[in-house]
Coordinates of N, CA, C and O in Angstrom, one line a residue:
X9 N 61.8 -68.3 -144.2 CA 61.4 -68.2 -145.5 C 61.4 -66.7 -145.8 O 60.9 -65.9 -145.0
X10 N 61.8 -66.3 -146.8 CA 61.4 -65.0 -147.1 C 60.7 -64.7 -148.2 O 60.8 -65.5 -149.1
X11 N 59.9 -63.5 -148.5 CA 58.8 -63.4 -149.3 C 59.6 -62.5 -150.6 O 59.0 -61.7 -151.3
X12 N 60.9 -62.7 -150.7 CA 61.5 -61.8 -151.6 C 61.4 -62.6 -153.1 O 61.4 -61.9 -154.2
X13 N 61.3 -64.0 -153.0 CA 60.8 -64.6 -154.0 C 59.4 -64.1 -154.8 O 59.3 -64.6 -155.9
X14 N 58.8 -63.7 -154.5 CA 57.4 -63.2 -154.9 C 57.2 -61.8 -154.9 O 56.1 -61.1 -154.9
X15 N 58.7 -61.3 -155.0 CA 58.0 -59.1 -155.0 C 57.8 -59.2 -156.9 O 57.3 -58.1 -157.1
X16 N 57.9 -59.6 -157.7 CA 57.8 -59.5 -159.2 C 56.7 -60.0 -159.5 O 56.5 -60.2 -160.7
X17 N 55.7 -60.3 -158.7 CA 54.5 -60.7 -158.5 C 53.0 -59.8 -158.5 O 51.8 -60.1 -158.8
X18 N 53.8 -58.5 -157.8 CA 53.4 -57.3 -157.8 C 53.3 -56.2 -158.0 O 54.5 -56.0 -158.0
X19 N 52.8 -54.9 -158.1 CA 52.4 -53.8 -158.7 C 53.8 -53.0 -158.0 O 54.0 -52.8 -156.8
X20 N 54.8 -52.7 -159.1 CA 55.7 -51.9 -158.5 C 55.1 -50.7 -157.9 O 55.7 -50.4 -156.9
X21 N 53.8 -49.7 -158.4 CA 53.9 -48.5 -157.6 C 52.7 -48.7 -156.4 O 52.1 -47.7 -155.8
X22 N 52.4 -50.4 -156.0 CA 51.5 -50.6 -154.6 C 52.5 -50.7 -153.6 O 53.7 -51.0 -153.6
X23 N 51.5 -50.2 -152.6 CA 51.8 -49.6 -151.2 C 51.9 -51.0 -150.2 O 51.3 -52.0 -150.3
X24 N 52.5 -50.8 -149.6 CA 52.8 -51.8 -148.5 C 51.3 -52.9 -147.9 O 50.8 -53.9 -148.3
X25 N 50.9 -51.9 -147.0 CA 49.4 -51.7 -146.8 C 48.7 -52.7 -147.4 O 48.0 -53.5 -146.8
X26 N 49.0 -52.6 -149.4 CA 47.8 -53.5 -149.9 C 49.0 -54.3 -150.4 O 48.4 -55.4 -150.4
X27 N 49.7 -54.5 -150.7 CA 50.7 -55.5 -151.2 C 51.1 -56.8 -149.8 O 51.8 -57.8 -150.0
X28 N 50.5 -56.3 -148.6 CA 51.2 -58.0 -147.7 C 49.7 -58.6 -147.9 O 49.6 -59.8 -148.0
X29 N 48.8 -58.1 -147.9 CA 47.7 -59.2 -147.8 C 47.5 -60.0 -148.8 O 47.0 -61.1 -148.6
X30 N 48.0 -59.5 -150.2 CA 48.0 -60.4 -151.1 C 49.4 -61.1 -151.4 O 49.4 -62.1 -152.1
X31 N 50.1 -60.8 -151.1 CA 51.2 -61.8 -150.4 C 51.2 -63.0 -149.6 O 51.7 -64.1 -149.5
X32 N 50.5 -62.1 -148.8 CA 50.3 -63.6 -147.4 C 48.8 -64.5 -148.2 O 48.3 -65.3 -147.4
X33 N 48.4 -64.5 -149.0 CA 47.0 -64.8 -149.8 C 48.0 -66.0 -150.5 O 47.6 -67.2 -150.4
X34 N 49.1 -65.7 -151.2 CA 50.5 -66.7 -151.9 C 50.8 -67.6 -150.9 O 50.1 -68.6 -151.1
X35 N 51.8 -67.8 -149.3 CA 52.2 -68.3 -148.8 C 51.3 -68.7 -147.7 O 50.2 -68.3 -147.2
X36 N 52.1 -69.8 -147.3 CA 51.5 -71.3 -146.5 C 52.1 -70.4 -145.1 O 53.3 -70.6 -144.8
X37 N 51.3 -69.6 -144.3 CA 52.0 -69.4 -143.0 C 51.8 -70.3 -141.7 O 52.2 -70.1 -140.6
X38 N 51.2 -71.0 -142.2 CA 50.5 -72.1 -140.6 C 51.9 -72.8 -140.2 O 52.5 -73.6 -140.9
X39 N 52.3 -72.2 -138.8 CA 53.1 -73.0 -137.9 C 54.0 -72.0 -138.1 O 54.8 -72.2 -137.3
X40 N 54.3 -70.9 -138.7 CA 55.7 -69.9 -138.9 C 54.8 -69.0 -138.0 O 53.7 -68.7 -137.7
X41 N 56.5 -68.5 -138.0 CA 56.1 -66.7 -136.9 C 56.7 -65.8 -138.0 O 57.8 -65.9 -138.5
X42 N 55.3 -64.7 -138.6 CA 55.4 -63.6 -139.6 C 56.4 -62.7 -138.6 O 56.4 -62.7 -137.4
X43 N 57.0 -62.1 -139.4 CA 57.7 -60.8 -138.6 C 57.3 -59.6 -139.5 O 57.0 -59.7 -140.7
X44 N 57.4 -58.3 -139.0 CA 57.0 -57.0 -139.6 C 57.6 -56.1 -139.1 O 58.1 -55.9 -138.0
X45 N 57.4 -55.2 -140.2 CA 57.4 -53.3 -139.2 C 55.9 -53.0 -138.7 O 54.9 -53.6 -138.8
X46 N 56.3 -51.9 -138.4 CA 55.1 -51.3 -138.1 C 54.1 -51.2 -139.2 O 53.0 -51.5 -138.9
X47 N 54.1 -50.9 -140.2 CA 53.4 -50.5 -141.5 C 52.4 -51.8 -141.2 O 51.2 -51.8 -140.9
X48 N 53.2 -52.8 -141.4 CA 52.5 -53.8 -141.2 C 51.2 -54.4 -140.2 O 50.7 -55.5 -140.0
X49 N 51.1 -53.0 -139.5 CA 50.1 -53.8 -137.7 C 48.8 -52.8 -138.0 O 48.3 -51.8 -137.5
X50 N 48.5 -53.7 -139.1 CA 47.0 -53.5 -139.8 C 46.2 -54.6 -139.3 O 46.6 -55.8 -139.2
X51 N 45.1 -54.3 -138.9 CA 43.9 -55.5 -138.6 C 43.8 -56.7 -139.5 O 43.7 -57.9 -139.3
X52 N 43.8 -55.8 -140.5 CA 43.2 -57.0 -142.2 C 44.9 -57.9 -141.8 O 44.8 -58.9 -141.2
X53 N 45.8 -57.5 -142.0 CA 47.3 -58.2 -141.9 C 47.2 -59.3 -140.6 O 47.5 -60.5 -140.9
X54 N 46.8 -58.9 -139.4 CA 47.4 -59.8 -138.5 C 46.0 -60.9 -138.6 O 46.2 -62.1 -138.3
X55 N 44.7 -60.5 -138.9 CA 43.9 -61.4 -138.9 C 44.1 -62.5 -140.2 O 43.9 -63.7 -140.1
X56 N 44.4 -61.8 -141.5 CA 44.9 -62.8 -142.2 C 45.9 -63.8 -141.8 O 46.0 -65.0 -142.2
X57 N 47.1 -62.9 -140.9 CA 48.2 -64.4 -140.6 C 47.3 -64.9 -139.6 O 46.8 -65.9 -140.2
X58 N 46.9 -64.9 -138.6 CA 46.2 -65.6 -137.7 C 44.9 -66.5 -138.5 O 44.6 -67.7 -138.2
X59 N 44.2 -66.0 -139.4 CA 43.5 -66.9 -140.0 C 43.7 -68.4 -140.9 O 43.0 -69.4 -141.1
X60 N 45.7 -68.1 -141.2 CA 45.9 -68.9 -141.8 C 46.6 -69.5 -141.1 O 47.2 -70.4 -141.8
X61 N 46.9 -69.6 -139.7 CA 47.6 -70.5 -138.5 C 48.5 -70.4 -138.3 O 49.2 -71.3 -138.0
X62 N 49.1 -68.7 -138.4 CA 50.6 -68.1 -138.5 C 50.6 -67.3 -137.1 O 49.6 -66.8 -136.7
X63 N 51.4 -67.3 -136.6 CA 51.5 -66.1 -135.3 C 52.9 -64.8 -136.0 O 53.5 -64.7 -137.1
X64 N 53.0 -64.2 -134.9 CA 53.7 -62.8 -135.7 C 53.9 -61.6 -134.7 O 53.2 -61.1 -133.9
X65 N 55.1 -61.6 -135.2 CA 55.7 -60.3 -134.0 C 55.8 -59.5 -135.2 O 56.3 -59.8 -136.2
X66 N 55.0 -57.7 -134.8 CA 55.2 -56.6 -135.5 C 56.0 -55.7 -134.5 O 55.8 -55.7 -133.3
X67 N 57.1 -54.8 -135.1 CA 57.7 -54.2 -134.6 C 57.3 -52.7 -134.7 O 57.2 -52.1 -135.8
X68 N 57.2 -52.2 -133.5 CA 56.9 -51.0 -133.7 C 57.5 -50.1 -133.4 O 57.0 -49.0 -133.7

């Protein structure tokens, strides 16, 4: 799945940072593996996919 469906959703001049948590807040991740960059291997980030029953490889 990709979350490219949903970037018009949000604040063209927000930052990475605060734009996946309210992203992943939109999508159903339980049972998918999130993938990321690094930007992405924020606390708030991986505890939200894990809270919602997602696992996830960030690349660093």
């Amino acid at each position: 799945m990709s979350s490219w469906q949903h970037h018009d959703s949000f604040e063209r001049k927000s930052n990475e940072i605060k734009s996946v948590p309210r992203l992943l807040d939109k999508l159903d991740v339980s049972g998918c593996v999130v993938t990321a960059d690094a930007m992405s291997c924020q606390k708030v980030i991986i505890d939200k996919i894990r809270d919602k029953g997602g696992d996830f490889v960030i690349e660093l």
